[in-house]
Backbone as CSV, one residue per row, in Angstrom:
resi,resn,N_x,N_y,N_z,CA_x,CA_y,CA_z,C_x,C_y,C_z
1,MET,30.887,74.378,263.679,29.887,75.058,264.466,29.110,75.998,263.545
2,VAL,27.817,76.047,263.739,26.970,76.959,262.997,26.776,78.201,263.832
3,THR,26.928,79.358,263.240,26.655,80.605,263.934,25.455,81.239,263.275
4,ALA,24.410,81.455,264.045,23.193,82.040,263.506,23.014,83.426,264.100
5,GLY,23.144,84.451,263.299,22.880,85.815,263.739,21.385,86.042,263.713
6,LEU,20.798,86.368,264.825,19.351,86.387,264.929,18.640,87.366,264.011
7,PRO,19.180,88.542,263.711,18.447,89.398,262.795,18.249,88.761,261.429
8,CYS,19.028,87.746,261.094,18.939,87.072,259.799,18.371,85.679,259.971
9,LEU,17.428,85.479,260.873,16.941,84.144,261.177,15.476,83.981,260.783
10,PRO,15.138,84.161,259.491,13.753,83.926,259.093,13.492,82.431,259.042
11,LEU,12.487,81.974,259.748,12.194,80.551,259.790,10.989,80.279,258.913
12,GLU,11.228,79.670,257.770,10.149,79.339,256.845,10.044,77.832,256.788
13,GLY,8.988,77.276,257.365,8.865,75.837,257.437,10.017,75.273,258.231
14,THR,10.661,74.251,257.695,11.827,73.679,258.371,13.085,73.850,257.541
15,ASN,13.065,74.693,256.531,14.241,74.858,255.675,15.461,75.293,256.470
16,LEU,15.289,76.300,257.341,16.421,76.774,258.130,16.894,75.681,259.085
17,ALA,15.960,75.016,259.737,16.327,73.969,260.680,17.090,72.852,259.975
18,THR,16.615,72.448,258.817,17.295,71.400,258.066,18.679,71.862,257.637
19,HIS,18.777,73.089,257.168,20.068,73.648,256.756,21.035,73.688,257.937
20,LEU,20.566,74.188,259.072,21.439,74.251,260.248,21.849,72.859,260.697
21,LEU,20.925,71.912,260.651,21.253,70.550,261.063,22.331,69.971,260.163
22,ASP,22.226,70.216,258.866,23.233,69.722,257.929,24.602,70.327,258.212
23,ASP,24.633,71.564,258.736,25.887,72.257,258.974,26.416,72.116,260.398
24,VAL,25.698,71.436,261.257,26.156,71.250,262.635,27.239,70.180,262.619
25,VAL,28.476,70.625,262.442,29.592,69.702,262.296,30.105,69.262,263.655
26,ASP,30.362,70.204,264.525,30.883,69.834,265.842,29.788,69.802,266.892
27,GLY,28.543,69.749,266.450,27.424,69.595,267.362,26.977,70.844,268.078
28,ALA,27.293,72.029,267.536,26.929,73.260,268.231,26.278,74.274,267.298
29,VAL,25.305,74.973,267.841,24.686,76.114,267.174,24.867,77.297,268.112
30,GLU,25.446,78.385,267.605,25.728,79.547,268.441,24.922,80.733,267.958
31,PHE,24.242,81.391,268.910,23.463,82.583,268.610,24.243,83.801,269.082
32,ILE,24.577,84.679,268.143,25.369,85.864,268.456,24.739,87.076,267.798
33,GLY,25.269,88.238,268.113,24.853,89.470,267.446,23.729,90.155,268.179
34,GLY,23.971,91.343,268.642,22.938,92.039,269.400,22.642,91.259,270.667
35,GLU,21.422,91.293,271.098,20.987,90.507,272.257,20.128,89.363,271.737
36,PRO,20.620,88.118,271.798,19.899,87.000,271.199,18.520,86.727,271.800
37,PHE,18.267,87.173,273.029,16.958,86.934,273.633,15.994,88.090,273.390
38,MET,16.453,89.121,272.719,15.598,90.254,272.414,14.947,90.089,271.035
39,MET,15.609,89.363,270.167,15.147,89.230,268.799,14.844,87.775,268.463
40,ALA,13.814,87.572,267.711,13.490,86.275,267.117,13.342,85.133,268.112
41,SER,12.858,85.403,269.325,12.756,84.343,270.318,11.710,83.292,269.941
42,VAL,10.624,83.711,269.293,9.616,82.750,268.857,10.206,81.848,267.775
43,GLU,10.964,82.428,266.854,11.601,81.640,265.808,12.617,80.661,266.387
44,GLN,13.360,81.095,267.412,14.287,80.179,268.074,13.529,79.009,268.677
45,ALA,12.424,79.296,269.344,11.621,78.239,269.958,11.113,77.270,268.897
46,GLU,10.703,77.781,267.748,10.245,76.911,266.671,11.381,76.039,266.152
47,LEU,12.558,76.623,266.014,13.736,75.868,265.584,14.047,74.766,266.588
48,PHE,14.067,75.120,267.870,14.366,74.130,268.911,13.310,73.037,268.947
49,GLN,12.045,73.424,268.792,10.975,72.429,268.794,11.148,71.448,267.642
50,TRP,11.586,71.952,266.492,11.834,71.069,265.343,12.930,70.069,265.680
51,TYR,14.021,70.553,266.324,15.091,69.641,266.720,14.591,68.591,267.709
52,VAL,13.730,68.980,268.642,13.159,68.038,269.613,12.262,67.041,268.896
53,ASP,11.353,67.550,268.060,10.385,66.685,267.371,11.055,65.668,266.455
54,THR,12.186,66.040,265.867,12.871,65.140,264.933,13.938,64.285,265.609
55,GLY,14.117,64.472,266.919,15.050,63.647,267.670,16.514,64.029,267.535
56,HIS,16.801,65.200,266.992,18.187,65.615,266.800,18.766,66.394,267.983
57,CYS,17.922,66.796,268.915,18.367,67.703,269.975,19.397,67.093,270.919
58,GLY,19.383,65.789,271.090,20.266,65.143,272.059,21.746,65.246,271.761
59,HIS,22.122,65.576,270.535,23.544,65.703,270.213,23.931,67.138,269.846
60,ILE,23.025,68.087,270.110,23.287,69.480,269.748,23.527,70.320,270.999
61,LYS,24.597,71.108,270.940,24.931,72.067,271.995,24.496,73.451,271.496
62,ILE,23.761,74.185,272.324,23.317,75.535,272.001,24.160,76.517,272.801
63,LYS,24.732,77.500,272.108,25.567,78.502,272.777,24.957,79.886,272.601
64,TYR,24.971,80.649,273.692,24.504,82.031,273.668,25.551,82.946,274.287
65,ASN,25.690,84.128,273.728,26.390,85.234,274.362,25.332,86.295,274.604
66,THR,25.078,86.619,275.864,23.970,87.504,276.221,24.407,88.517,277.269
67,ASN,23.668,89.617,277.351,23.938,90.598,278.402,23.094,90.309,279.647
68,GLY,22.273,89.276,279.602,21.535,88.840,280.782,20.330,89.675,281.164
69,THR,19.940,90.620,280.325,18.830,91.500,280.678,17.467,90.931,280.292
70,ARG,17.438,89.852,279.550,16.181,89.239,279.107,16.184,87.750,279.434
71,LEU,14.997,87.223,279.709,14.828,85.786,279.888,14.185,85.223,278.618
72,PRO,14.730,84.145,278.084,14.183,83.559,276.862,13.011,82.624,277.167
73,VAL,11.912,83.185,277.578,10.774,82.419,278.077,10.332,81.328,277.103
74,GLU,10.308,81.648,275.808,9.822,80.695,274.818,10.716,79.459,274.697
75,GLN,11.995,79.575,275.034,12.930,78.474,274.861,13.182,77.651,276.112
76,LEU,12.931,78.213,277.279,13.381,77.596,278.530,12.946,76.141,278.690
77,GLU,11.723,75.828,278.397,11.241,74.460,278.569,11.908,73.500,277.586
78,LEU,12.302,74.005,276.429,12.931,73.154,275.414,14.403,72.868,275.710
79,TRP,15.046,73.740,276.494,16.472,73.585,276.762,16.829,72.226,277.343
80,ARG,15.976,71.677,278.173,16.306,70.427,278.878,16.537,69.255,277.918
81,HIS,16.072,69.379,276.686,16.203,68.289,275.727,17.547,68.256,275.004
82,PHE,18.307,69.338,275.085,19.542,69.434,274.316,20.737,68.896,275.092
83,LYS,21.772,68.538,274.348,22.991,68.006,274.961,23.550,68.986,275.975
84,GLU,23.656,70.250,275.591,24.179,71.273,276.496,23.670,72.640,276.065
85,ILE,23.410,73.491,277.055,23.105,74.895,276.820,24.230,75.681,277.473
86,GLU,24.994,76.393,276.659,26.084,77.216,277.174,25.611,78.668,277.153
87,LEU,25.490,79.246,278.326,24.977,80.599,278.475,26.087,81.478,279.034
88,ASN,26.676,82.294,278.172,27.742,83.213,278.565,27.131,84.590,278.778
89,VAL,27.124,85.045,280.021,26.489,86.314,280.383,27.572,87.348,280.675
90,SER,27.530,88.463,279.945,28.501,89.527,280.208,27.941,90.479,281.254
91,MET,28.792,90.882,282.177,28.393,91.789,283.247,29.360,92.972,283.236
92,ASP,28.837,94.155,283.015,29.666,95.347,282.827,29.915,96.138,284.100
93,GLY,29.562,95.608,285.222,29.707,96.309,286.487,28.626,95.825,287.429
94,VAL,28.536,96.433,288.594,27.494,96.081,289.557,26.746,97.342,289.968
95,GLY,25.493,97.159,290.365,24.690,98.275,290.873,24.564,99.425,289.896
96,ASN,24.852,100.623,290.402,24.708,101.838,289.585,25.620,101.837,288.366
97,LYS,26.823,101.289,288.509,27.742,101.238,287.368,27.170,100.363,286.255
98,PHE,26.577,99.223,286.637,25.930,98.350,285.655,24.833,99.116,284.919
99,GLU,23.993,99.816,285.683,22.873,100.543,285.072,23.358,101.688,284.176
100,TYR,24.454,102.314,284.538,25.014,103.384,283.716,25.549,102.823,282.392
101,LEU,26.311,101.725,282.487,26.937,101.161,281.296,25.956,100.398,280.412
102,ARG,24.874,99.879,280.981,23.885,99.100,280.231,22.524,99.802,280.160
103,PHE,22.517,101.107,280.273,21.258,101.862,280.252,20.401,101.421,279.073
104,PRO,19.138,101.129,279.269,18.284,101.306,280.439,18.127,100.049,281.303
105,ALA,19.114,99.170,281.304,19.028,97.944,282.091,18.905,98.261,283.581
106,ASN,18.310,97.320,284.301,18.091,97.457,285.737,18.891,96.368,286.460
107,TRP,19.715,96.782,287.426,20.572,95.853,288.142,19.776,94.764,288.851
108,GLN,18.684,95.130,289.505,17.881,94.144,290.229,17.285,93.102,289.278
109,GLU,16.839,93.535,288.108,16.311,92.588,287.120,17.411,91.657,286.620
110,PHE,18.606,92.201,286.395,19.743,91.391,285.968,20.040,90.308,287.008
111,LYS,20.109,90.708,288.294,20.361,89.738,289.368,19.251,88.694,289.433
112,HIS,18.017,89.133,289.255,16.879,88.201,289.236,17.049,87.169,288.124
113,ASN,17.455,87.629,286.936,17.639,86.721,285.806,18.739,85.703,286.090
114,LEU,19.850,86.133,286.684,20.915,85.188,287.031,20.426,84.158,288.043
115,ASP,19.692,84.616,289.055,19.129,83.690,290.037,18.155,82.713,289.370
116,TYR,17.374,83.221,288.443,16.417,82.373,287.727,17.148,81.251,286.991
117,TYR,18.215,81.594,286.271,18.986,80.578,285.560,19.570,79.553,286.522
118,ARG,20.141,80.023,287.624,20.730,79.099,288.602,19.670,78.186,289.206
119,ASN,18.483,78.714,289.448,17.420,77.927,290.064,16.721,76.980,289.105
120,LEU,17.006,77.083,287.806,16.428,76.137,286.854,16.889,74.713,287.133
121,LYS,18.094,74.601,287.678,18.674,73.300,288.009,18.667,72.345,286.813
122,LEU,18.975,72.880,285.662,19.105,72.042,284.476,20.511,71.448,284.454
123,PRO,20.637,70.139,284.436,21.973,69.540,284.450,22.782,69.857,283.197
124,ASN,22.121,70.233,282.115,22.828,70.519,280.866,23.106,72.015,280.671
125,LEU,22.779,72.844,281.677,22.993,74.291,281.568,24.356,74.665,282.151
126,LYS,25.189,75.262,281.313,26.488,75.759,281.747,26.392,77.286,281.748
127,LEU,26.317,77.869,282.929,26.165,79.318,283.089,27.513,79.929,283.448
128,THR,27.963,80.864,282.615,29.235,81.533,282.844,28.996,83.034,282.884
129,ILE,29.527,83.693,283.911,29.447,85.149,283.994,30.812,85.704,283.621
130,MET,30.804,86.567,282.618,32.044,87.182,282.149,31.989,88.666,282.495
131,HIS,32.793,89.064,283.470,32.823,90.471,283.890,33.706,91.226,282.929
132,THR,33.146,92.284,282.336,33.917,93.079,281.382,34.540,94.277,282.088
133,LEU,35.692,94.687,281.610,36.379,95.836,282.174,36.047,97.080,281.366
134,SER,35.972,98.206,282.046,35.637,99.473,281.389,36.418,100.608,282.020
135,VAL,36.632,101.671,281.259,37.329,102.835,281.789,36.385,103.739,282.580
136,PHE,35.108,103.436,282.559,34.128,104.283,283.260,33.990,103.873,284.699
């Protein structure tokens, strides 16, 4: 599995895409570190478009660990071409507790984003909500 930390994802031509493709051993690319939909979303879309254009997307699984506060608008249309999109969303509480622990996140926006993902009805989208425990 290739793990791409987004702060280190400079996309110059197709060098990164080719490198990642060469290293995709078990068919997965995982985006971790910080909030993957907050950083480098245009570069991710370019990477995904390269995989689509070259016909490699059908055997690649894309994995994200996200806090669910952002929608990856640039990538959404491209997701349908991949073998699987695994979206692991961490939830630190509900309502006011969520907003306190994820300040300045907004609970209603978070719920909207989850509904948006569910309503995409992408057969290759695996949406998992992981509730985290806290002492607060």
